[in-house]
Amino acid sequence: MAEQLTPMQIAQSQLRAAANKLNLEDSVLEMLLEPQRVVCVRIPVKMDDGTTKVFNGYRSQHSTAIGPAKGGLRFHPGVNLDEVKALSFWMTFKCGVLGLPYGGGKGGIEVDPKKLSRGELERLSRGYVRALADVLGSNKDIPAPDVNTNNQVMSWMLDEYSVINRQTDFGMVTGKPILLGGSKGRNEATGRGAVVTLLEALTKLKMDIKGRTVAIQGFGNVGSVAADLLWELGAKIVAISDISGGIYNQDGIDIKALLEHTAQSEYVSGFAGAIQMPGDQVFELPVDIVIPAALENVLTEKNAPKVKAKIVLEIANGPTTPKADEIMAKNGVLVLPDILSNAGGVTVSYFEWVQNNYGYYWSEDEVNDRLTKKMQESFATVWDMMQENQVDMRTAAYMVSVQRISEAIKLRGIV
Ligand code: GLU
């Protein structure tokens, strides 16, 4: 029978694999299998045509054992409670792998933001903060950009929160514009961190990045930055897909030219420097590296047997199902797990929050150097855990993280 797990079931199964290896106490596992707190809100928005629409909003705080909940806010028509819970779950373990002083949180609004005017989007963002102001804050829960949200949304949220509290709390959101307490390098951080992870893996496999062929699903905030950095390092990005379809060029897509194209027409389709291809074939191409950089649940038992790449670099959250993991491990595909490879974003969010607390701001080189170092150290810790325990890299990453979180839970006397 085909596997049909929800994102939350996928997340729980990943945790269980690590918990088994670690002989984790049942009480700690019980704490970590579900979020500590979930808040569901209805957000009424006055639309431009005079009517009022009501949107469903969510915030899930999976764990605050190590520190305030931390994680993005997504605007997407497919957002639902199960997905938000799973995304907050992954944030806990992501922050744990990197050793950041945060727990995990995530939020979402069920909306197609492309159908809203700028004014409607602003009212929706402010409405979200009004509905959740009690549970947000720089020492409680700190949102950041995620799918379809950006530094403008963060600015509105910062302002609304400041109006409510009659003072500006810069650290209550990250991913802000530089002028409002944002950090240099934050926009590119997830893509940059993923590339550092990939380079570390290539070194272990004694492979060079130059001339390596790459296929990417997703050319948004994060996928496009990763593509650009890889292109500059001499990799050949032969295929890219997004919701408009796929494009292919066996000699390598000119990423700078594609960025100019998407700046005009948003999607990759119609780019003159490549031929069109069906978007869903992007993972099955004969390339060295495939990169899911869009949404969850895209590498499944159906397409995993057809993956020919040596490396899967997970930039999306939760792109791979447990069955797909099993299949790829058997086929010798190295999967660089999301909670490590896409942690660059939250790492620079942490740097942003530190800079907000100090009121002193770093240069871009300083941010990038610290990010690179943190990603390299975390990669090495996870790699060693993998070697010592003969597990796949995802389980190893969870093991590193679960050890830290369970120790915090016990030190606090929660269980
Ligand atoms: N949304 C990003 C993620 O999934 C960043 C979260 C953050 O910076 O808090 O990791």
GROMACS .gro file of C-alpha atoms and ligand atoms in nm:
model
  425
    1MET     CA    1   0.000   0.000   0.000
    2ALA     CA    2   0.121   0.347  -0.078
    3GLU     CA    3   0.255   0.536   0.217
    4GLN     CA    4   0.036   0.832   0.309
    5LEU     CA    5   0.179   0.999   0.610
    6THR     CA    6   0.105   1.352   0.719
    7PRO     CA    7   0.403   1.585   0.779
    8MET     CA    8   0.355   1.538   1.154
    9GLN     CA    9   0.363   1.158   1.121
   10ILE     CA   10   0.680   1.187   0.912
   11ALA     CA   11   0.841   1.407   1.178
   12GLN     CA   12   0.742   1.170   1.458
   13SER     CA   13   0.881   0.871   1.273
   14GLN     CA   14   1.215   1.050   1.226
   15LEU     CA   15   1.231   1.128   1.598
   16ARG     CA   16   1.143   0.773   1.695
   17ALA     CA   17   1.434   0.638   1.489
   18ALA     CA   18   1.679   0.855   1.684
   19ALA     CA   19   1.507   0.791   2.017
   20ASN     CA   20   1.546   0.415   1.964
   21LYS     CA   21   1.916   0.449   1.895
   22LEU     CA   22   1.962   0.665   2.204
   23ASN     CA   23   1.738   0.456   2.432
   24LEU     CA   24   1.560   0.778   2.512
   25GLU     CA   25   1.337   0.777   2.822
   26ASP     CA   26   0.968   0.740   2.735
   27SER     CA   27   0.877   1.054   2.929
   28VAL     CA   28   1.117   1.269   2.724
   29LEU     CA   29   0.992   1.114   2.401
   30GLU     CA   30   0.633   1.181   2.510
   31MET     CA   31   0.720   1.548   2.562
   32LEU     CA   32   0.880   1.577   2.220
   33LEU     CA   33   0.629   1.388   2.006
   34GLU     CA   34   0.373   1.671   2.016
   35PRO     CA   35   0.405   2.051   2.041
   36GLN     CA   36   0.391   2.209   2.386
   37ARG     CA   37   0.135   2.463   2.275
   38VAL     CA   38  -0.071   2.526   1.962
   39VAL     CA   39  -0.278   2.837   1.904
   40CYS     CA   40  -0.541   2.859   1.628
   41VAL     CA   41  -0.683   3.199   1.544
   42ARG     CA   42  -0.938   3.351   1.306
   43ILE     CA   43  -0.813   3.670   1.145
   44PRO     CA   44  -1.075   3.907   1.001
   45VAL     CA   45  -0.942   4.132   0.723
   46LYS     CA   46  -1.122   4.428   0.566
   47MET     CA   47  -1.076   4.373   0.194
   48ASP     CA   48  -1.032   4.653  -0.060
   49ASP     CA   49  -1.383   4.596  -0.197
   50GLY     CA   50  -1.543   4.668   0.141
   51THR     CA   51  -1.620   4.308   0.236
   52THR     CA   52  -1.453   4.126   0.528
   53LYS     CA   53  -1.278   3.791   0.483
   54VAL     CA   54  -1.177   3.570   0.772
   55PHE     CA   55  -0.852   3.371   0.749
   56ASN     CA   56  -0.727   3.075   0.955
   57GLY     CA   57  -0.398   3.138   1.134
   58TYR     CA   58  -0.181   2.908   1.342
   59ARG     CA   59   0.119   2.925   1.570
   60SER     CA   60   0.272   2.609   1.708
   61GLN     CA   61   0.535   2.613   1.981
   62HIS     CA   62   0.683   2.268   1.977
   63SER     CA   63   0.939   2.314   2.252
   64THR     CA   64   1.077   2.590   2.470
   65ALA     CA   65   1.305   2.363   2.672
   66ILE     CA   66   1.626   2.526   2.548
   67GLY     CA   67   1.496   2.878   2.486
   68PRO     CA   68   1.218   3.078   2.323
   69ALA     CA   69   1.032   2.914   2.035
   70LYS     CA   70   1.185   3.014   1.701
   71GLY     CA   71   1.066   2.965   1.346
   72GLY     CA   72   0.911   3.113   1.038
   73LEU     CA   73   0.564   3.218   0.933
   74ARG     CA   74   0.425   3.090   0.605
   75PHE     CA   75   0.144   3.222   0.383
   76HIS     CA   76   0.011   2.943   0.164
   77PRO     CA   77  -0.330   2.804   0.063
   78GLY     CA   78  -0.219   2.456   0.177
   79VAL     CA   79  -0.134   2.562   0.535
   80ASN     CA   80  -0.309   2.351   0.799
   81LEU     CA   81  -0.261   2.260   1.163
   82ASP     CA   82  -0.078   1.932   1.101
   83GLU     CA   83   0.173   2.101   0.870
   84VAL     CA   84   0.239   2.389   1.109
   85LYS     CA   85   0.289   2.146   1.398
   86ALA     CA   86   0.539   1.944   1.193
   87LEU     CA   87   0.725   2.256   1.083
   88SER     CA   88   0.756   2.369   1.446
   89PHE     CA   89   0.877   2.020   1.537
   90TRP     CA   90   1.151   2.037   1.274
   91MET     CA   91   1.254   2.381   1.406
   92THR     CA   92   1.318   2.239   1.755
   93PHE     CA   93   1.554   1.978   1.619
   94LYS     CA   94   1.712   2.220   1.370
   95CYS     CA   95   1.801   2.464   1.648
   96GLY     CA   96   1.921   2.165   1.852
   97VAL     CA   97   2.159   2.043   1.580
   98LEU     CA   98   2.313   2.389   1.551
   99GLY     CA   99   2.326   2.434   1.928
  100LEU     CA  100   2.125   2.758   1.915
  101PRO     CA  101   1.963   2.878   2.241
  102TYR     CA  102   1.612   2.829   2.100
  103GLY     CA  103   1.327   2.586   2.094
  104GLY     CA  104   1.106   2.538   1.790
  105GLY     CA  105   0.804   2.728   1.666
  106LYS     CA  106   0.624   2.785   1.339
  107GLY     CA  107   0.325   2.975   1.212
  108GLY     CA  108   0.108   2.982   0.908
  109ILE     CA  109  -0.191   3.149   0.751
  110GLU     CA  110  -0.413   2.962   0.508
  111VAL     CA  111  -0.412   3.215   0.225
  112ASP     CA  112  -0.300   3.260  -0.132
  113PRO     CA  113  -0.104   3.583  -0.091
  114LYS     CA  114  -0.094   3.637  -0.469
  115LYS     CA  115  -0.467   3.707  -0.458
  116LEU     CA  116  -0.430   3.986  -0.199
  117SER     CA  117  -0.343   4.350  -0.259
  118ARG     CA  118  -0.053   4.502  -0.067
  119GLY     CA  119  -0.295   4.673   0.170
  120GLU     CA  120  -0.484   4.348   0.236
  121LEU     CA  121  -0.157   4.167   0.300
  122GLU     CA  122  -0.052   4.433   0.549
  123ARG     CA  123  -0.384   4.410   0.735
  124LEU     CA  124  -0.356   4.031   0.741
  125SER     CA  125   0.000   4.044   0.881
  126ARG     CA  126  -0.101   4.296   1.148
  127GLY     CA  127  -0.413   4.091   1.229
  128TYR     CA  128  -0.197   3.784   1.286
  129VAL     CA  129   0.014   3.971   1.540
  130ARG     CA  130  -0.292   4.120   1.714
  131ALA     CA  131  -0.441   3.773   1.750
  132LEU     CA  132  -0.119   3.620   1.883
  133ALA     CA  133   0.049   3.911   2.067
  134ASP     CA  134   0.024   3.734   2.403
  135VAL     CA  135   0.233   3.437   2.294
  136LEU     CA  136   0.492   3.624   2.081
  137GLY     CA  137   0.795   3.825   2.196
  138SER     CA  138   1.174   3.827   2.183
  139ASN     CA  139   1.192   3.595   2.484
  140LYS     CA  140   0.881   3.389   2.406
  141ASP     CA  141   0.843   3.309   2.039
  142ILE     CA  142   1.016   3.477   1.746
  143PRO     CA  143   0.875   3.448   1.392
  144ALA     CA  144   1.079   3.491   1.072
  145PRO     CA  145   1.017   3.468   0.698
  146ASP     CA  146   0.922   3.137   0.539
  147VAL     CA  147   0.730   3.042   0.223
  148ASN     CA  148   0.571   3.359   0.071
  149THR     CA  149   0.667   3.591   0.357
  150ASN     CA  150   0.954   3.842   0.351
  151ASN     CA  151   1.112   4.137   0.529
  152GLN     CA  152   0.814   4.362   0.450
  153VAL     CA  153   0.579   4.124   0.631
  154MET     CA  154   0.826   4.117   0.924
  155SER     CA  155   0.831   4.501   0.931
  156TRP     CA  156   0.450   4.519   0.959
  157MET     CA  157   0.456   4.259   1.232
  158LEU     CA  158   0.730   4.440   1.424
  159ASP     CA  159   0.534   4.763   1.399
  160GLU     CA  160   0.202   4.611   1.509
  161TYR     CA  161   0.368   4.442   1.806
  162SER     CA  162   0.539   4.769   1.901
  163VAL     CA  163   0.211   4.961   1.881
  164ILE     CA  164   0.042   4.706   2.108
  165ASN     CA  165   0.327   4.710   2.361
  166ARG     CA  166   0.406   5.083   2.333
  167GLN     CA  167   0.774   5.011   2.273
  168THR     CA  168   0.983   4.866   1.994
  169ASP     CA  169   1.099   4.511   2.060
  170PHE     CA  170   1.339   4.458   1.768
  171GLY     CA  171   1.410   4.097   1.864
  172MET     CA  172   1.045   3.983   1.836
  173VAL     CA  173   1.090   3.891   1.468
  174THR     CA  174   1.396   3.818   1.255
  175GLY     CA  175   1.451   3.853   0.883
  176LYS     CA  176   1.381   4.227   0.912
  177PRO     CA  177   1.514   4.491   0.672
  178ILE     CA  178   1.859   4.623   0.773
  179LEU     CA  179   1.712   4.963   0.862
  180LEU     CA  180   1.479   4.803   1.119
  181GLY     CA  181   1.737   4.591   1.298
  182GLY     CA  182   1.788   4.323   1.034
  183SER     CA  183   2.119   4.146   0.993
  184LYS     CA  184   2.343   4.170   0.690
  185GLY     CA  185   2.352   3.834   0.515
  186ARG     CA  186   2.014   3.713   0.650
  187ASN     CA  187   1.840   3.702   0.311
  188GLU     CA  188   2.104   3.474   0.162
  189ALA     CA  189   2.172   3.276   0.481
  190THR     CA  190   1.965   2.963   0.415
  191GLY     CA  191   2.108   2.918   0.065
  192ARG     CA  192   2.460   2.999   0.182
  193GLY     CA  193   2.439   2.756   0.475
  194ALA     CA  194   2.312   2.481   0.245
  195VAL     CA  195   2.604   2.532   0.010
  196VAL     CA  196   2.850   2.511   0.302
  197THR     CA  197   2.687   2.180   0.403
  198LEU     CA  198   2.715   2.049   0.049
  199LEU     CA  199   3.082   2.149   0.022
  200GLU     CA  200   3.158   1.968   0.350
  201ALA     CA  201   2.985   1.655   0.220
  202LEU     CA  202   3.171   1.673  -0.112
  203THR     CA  203   3.501   1.697   0.075
  204LYS     CA  204   3.413   1.382   0.272
  205LEU     CA  205   3.328   1.203  -0.053
  206LYS     CA  206   3.645   1.338  -0.215
  207MET     CA  207   3.444   1.510  -0.485
  208ASP     CA  208   3.500   1.858  -0.628
  209ILE     CA  209   3.215   2.104  -0.684
  210LYS     CA  210   3.354   2.222  -1.019
  211GLY     CA  211   3.160   2.075  -1.308
  212ARG     CA  212   2.915   1.884  -1.084
  213THR     CA  213   2.569   1.864  -1.232
  214VAL     CA  214   2.275   1.984  -1.024
  215ALA     CA  215   1.893   1.980  -1.053
  216ILE     CA  216   1.684   2.204  -0.828
  217GLN     CA  217   1.316   2.209  -0.739
  218GLY     CA  218   1.220   2.561  -0.634
  219PHE     CA  219   1.365   2.896  -0.738
  220GLY     CA  220   1.229   3.117  -0.460
  221ASN     CA  221   1.415   3.305  -0.187
  222VAL     CA  222   1.630   3.010  -0.099
  223GLY     CA  223   1.663   2.794  -0.411
  224SER     CA  224   1.771   3.090  -0.623
  225VAL     CA  225   2.045   3.194  -0.377
  226ALA     CA  226   2.179   2.838  -0.358
  227ALA     CA  227   2.173   2.811  -0.739
  228ASP     CA  228   2.360   3.138  -0.773
  229LEU     CA  229   2.630   3.042  -0.522
  230LEU     CA  230   2.674   2.698  -0.677
  231TRP     CA  231   2.699   2.849  -1.024
  232GLU     CA  232   2.970   3.086  -0.900
  233LEU     CA  233   3.158   2.786  -0.759
  234GLY     CA  234   3.157   2.624  -1.102
  235ALA     CA  235   2.872   2.374  -1.063
  236LYS     CA  236   2.650   2.312  -1.366
  237ILE     CA  237   2.282   2.367  -1.281
  238VAL     CA  238   2.119   2.170  -1.562
  239ALA     CA  239   1.756   2.176  -1.448
  240ILE     CA  240   1.531   2.394  -1.233
  241SER     CA  241   1.160   2.361  -1.171
  242ASP     CA  242   0.896   2.571  -0.998
  243ILE     CA  243   0.515   2.574  -1.003
  244SER     CA  244   0.525   2.697  -1.365
  245GLY     CA  245   0.711   2.382  -1.483
  246GLY     CA  246   1.073   2.294  -1.548
  247ILE     CA  247   1.363   2.420  -1.758
  248TYR     CA  248   1.666   2.224  -1.879
  249ASN     CA  249   2.002   2.300  -2.036
  250GLN     CA  250   2.261   2.024  -2.049
  251ASP     CA  251   2.546   2.278  -2.066
  252GLY     CA  252   2.428   2.449  -1.748
  253ILE     CA  253   2.172   2.725  -1.701
  254ASP     CA  254   2.310   3.080  -1.684
  255ILE     CA  255   2.182   3.163  -1.335
  256LYS     CA  256   2.244   3.539  -1.357
  257ALA     CA  257   2.037   3.554  -1.676
  258LEU     CA  258   1.766   3.340  -1.515
  259LEU     CA  259   1.756   3.574  -1.214
  260GLU     CA  260   1.696   3.864  -1.454
  261HIS     CA  261   1.418   3.663  -1.618
  262THR     CA  262   1.245   3.575  -1.288
  263ALA     CA  263   1.278   3.935  -1.166
  264GLN     CA  264   1.053   4.026  -1.463
  265SER     CA  265   0.820   3.731  -1.499
  266GLU     CA  266   0.848   3.561  -1.157
  267TYR     CA  267   0.863   3.200  -1.279
  268VAL     CA  268   1.133   3.000  -1.456
  269SER     CA  269   0.912   2.894  -1.749
  270GLY     CA  270   0.970   3.082  -2.069
  271PHE     CA  271   1.340   3.142  -1.995
  272ALA     CA  272   1.515   3.172  -2.332
  273GLY     CA  273   1.840   3.004  -2.223
  274ALA     CA  274   1.690   2.658  -2.168
  275ILE     CA  275   1.431   2.416  -2.302
  276GLN     CA  276   1.108   2.336  -2.119
  277MET     CA  277   1.071   2.007  -1.937
  278PRO     CA  278   0.806   1.856  -1.708
  279GLY     CA  279   0.872   1.992  -1.359
  280ASP     CA  280   0.803   1.661  -1.185
  281GLN     CA  281   1.102   1.493  -1.352
  282VAL     CA  282   1.357   1.713  -1.182
  283PHE     CA  283   1.455   1.451  -0.921
  284GLU     CA  284   1.497   1.172  -1.175
  285LEU     CA  285   1.762   1.328  -1.397
  286PRO     CA  286   2.112   1.179  -1.430
  287VAL     CA  287   2.286   1.447  -1.223
  288ASP     CA  288   2.530   1.443  -0.929
  289ILE     CA  289   2.319   1.648  -0.688
  290VAL     CA  290   1.945   1.708  -0.652
  291ILE     CA  291   1.808   1.986  -0.436
  292PRO     CA  292   1.446   1.999  -0.317
  293ALA     CA  293   1.399   2.366  -0.228
  294ALA     CA  294   1.021   2.408  -0.222
  295LEU     CA  295   0.770   2.224  -0.005
  296GLU     CA  296   0.748   1.905   0.203
  297ASN     CA  297   0.662   1.550   0.092
  298VAL     CA  298   0.811   1.558  -0.260
  299LEU     CA  299   1.059   1.269  -0.244
  300THR     CA  300   0.839   0.966  -0.186
  301GLU     CA  301   0.849   0.591  -0.239
  302LYS     CA  302   0.730   0.662  -0.595
  303ASN     CA  303   1.019   0.872  -0.722
  304ALA     CA  304   1.294   0.780  -0.471
  305PRO     CA  305   1.389   0.460  -0.661
  306LYS     CA  306   1.447   0.677  -0.969
  307VAL     CA  307   1.690   0.918  -0.802
  308LYS     CA  308   2.025   0.882  -0.981
  309ALA     CA  309   2.208   1.154  -0.792
  310LYS     CA  310   2.477   1.074  -0.535
  311ILE     CA  311   2.364   1.352  -0.304
  312VAL     CA  312   2.026   1.499  -0.206
  313LEU     CA  313   2.065   1.841  -0.046
  314GLU     CA  314   1.743   1.914   0.143
  315ILE     CA  315   1.679   2.287   0.146
  316ALA     CA  316   1.301   2.258   0.185
  317ASN     CA  317   1.165   2.150   0.522
  318GLY     CA  318   1.047   1.789   0.527
  319PRO     CA  319   1.086   1.706   0.156
  320THR     CA  320   1.155   1.333   0.208
  321THR     CA  321   0.922   1.064   0.343
  322PRO     CA  322   1.058   0.783   0.565
  323LYS     CA  323   1.007   0.522   0.289
  324ALA     CA  324   1.197   0.741   0.043
  325ASP     CA  325   1.475   0.776   0.300
  326GLU     CA  326   1.496   0.399   0.329
  327ILE     CA  327   1.506   0.349  -0.047
  328MET     CA  328   1.773   0.612  -0.104
  329ALA     CA  329   1.989   0.482   0.182
  330LYS     CA  330   1.974   0.136   0.025
  331ASN     CA  331   2.074   0.282  -0.311
  332GLY     CA  332   2.371   0.462  -0.161
  333VAL     CA  333   2.231   0.814  -0.202
  334LEU     CA  334   2.362   1.050   0.067
  335VAL     CA  335   2.071   1.260   0.197
  336LEU     CA  336   2.187   1.579   0.370
  337PRO     CA  337   1.896   1.632   0.608
  338ASP     CA  338   1.691   1.952   0.622
  339ILE     CA  339   1.744   2.011   0.995
  340LEU     CA  340   2.114   2.049   0.920
  341SER     CA  341   2.136   2.173   0.560
  342ASN     CA  342   1.874   2.445   0.576
  343ALA     CA  343   1.969   2.568   0.923
  344GLY     CA  344   2.167   2.865   0.788
  345GLY     CA  345   1.853   3.081   0.792
  346VAL     CA  346   1.772   3.033   1.156
  347THR     CA  347   2.142   3.058   1.244
  348VAL     CA  348   2.162   3.409   1.100
  349SER     CA  349   1.823   3.481   1.259
  350TYR     CA  350   1.996   3.401   1.587
  351PHE     CA  351   2.282   3.637   1.492
  352GLU     CA  352   2.020   3.903   1.413
  353TRP     CA  353   1.856   3.857   1.754
  354VAL     CA  354   2.196   3.875   1.927
  355GLN     CA  355   2.274   4.199   1.739
  356ASN     CA  356   1.931   4.337   1.840
  357ASN     CA  357   2.000   4.255   2.203
  358TYR     CA  358   2.340   4.424   2.186
  359GLY     CA  359   2.226   4.711   1.966
  360TYR     CA  360   2.555   4.664   1.781
  361TYR     CA  361   2.569   4.541   1.422
  362TRP     CA  362   2.820   4.323   1.239
  363SER     CA  363   2.965   4.349   0.888
  364GLU     CA  364   2.846   4.108   0.622
  365ASP     CA  365   3.183   3.929   0.624
  366GLU     CA  366   3.158   3.879   0.998
  367VAL     CA  367   2.808   3.730   0.964
  368ASN     CA  368   2.910   3.503   0.678
  369ASP     CA  369   3.228   3.386   0.852
  370ARG     CA  370   3.040   3.301   1.171
  371LEU     CA  371   2.770   3.124   0.967
  372THR     CA  372   3.025   2.917   0.775
  373LYS     CA  373   3.202   2.817   1.094
  374LYS     CA  374   2.878   2.717   1.268
  375MET     CA  375   2.761   2.510   0.971
  376GLN     CA  376   3.099   2.337   0.938
  377GLU     CA  377   3.112   2.251   1.308
  378SER     CA  378   2.758   2.117   1.306
  379PHE     CA  379   2.827   1.914   0.993
  380ALA     CA  380   3.133   1.757   1.157
  381THR     CA  381   2.940   1.669   1.475
  382VAL     CA  382   2.660   1.505   1.275
  383TRP     CA  383   2.904   1.324   1.045
  384ASP     CA  384   3.091   1.176   1.342
  385MET     CA  385   2.764   1.069   1.504
  386MET     CA  386   2.669   0.899   1.176
  387GLN     CA  387   3.001   0.712   1.153
  388GLU     CA  388   3.000   0.605   1.518
  389ASN     CA  389   2.646   0.471   1.509
  390GLN     CA  390   2.620   0.348   1.150
  391VAL     CA  391   2.293   0.534   1.091
  392ASP     CA  392   2.180   0.760   0.810
  393MET     CA  393   2.264   1.126   0.836
  394ARG     CA  394   1.910   1.234   0.930
  395THR     CA  395   1.902   0.998   1.227
  396ALA     CA  396   2.249   1.118   1.326
  397ALA     CA  397   2.135   1.482   1.314
  398TYR     CA  398   1.832   1.398   1.531
  399MET     CA  399   2.057   1.209   1.773
  400VAL     CA  400   2.285   1.512   1.820
  401SER     CA  401   1.983   1.731   1.874
  402VAL     CA  402   1.778   1.498   2.094
  403GLN     CA  403   2.075   1.449   2.327
  404ARG     CA  404   2.096   1.824   2.386
  405ILE     CA  405   1.722   1.879   2.423
  406SER     CA  406   1.664   1.583   2.652
  407GLU     CA  407   1.946   1.702   2.876
  408ALA     CA  408   1.783   2.047   2.897
  409ILE     CA  409   1.446   1.889   2.973
  410LYS     CA  410   1.599   1.686   3.254
  411LEU     CA  411   1.807   1.974   3.395
  412ARG     CA  412   1.493   2.186   3.416
  413GLY     CA  413   1.314   1.903   3.588
  414ILE     CA  414   1.034   1.901   3.328
  415VAL     CA  415   1.019   1.521   3.340
  416GLU     N1  416   1.179   2.968   0.793
  416GLU     C1  417   1.316   2.934   0.811
  416GLU     C2  418   1.331   2.786   0.844
  416GLU     O1  419   1.244   2.707   0.817
  416GLU     C3  420   1.387   3.027   0.908
  416GLU     C4  421   1.336   3.027   1.046
  416GLU     C5  422   1.395   3.137   1.134
  416GLU     O2  423   1.483   3.208   1.089
  416GLU     O3  424   1.349   3.149   1.246
  416GLU     O4  425   1.433   2.744   0.893
   0.00000   0.00000   0.00000
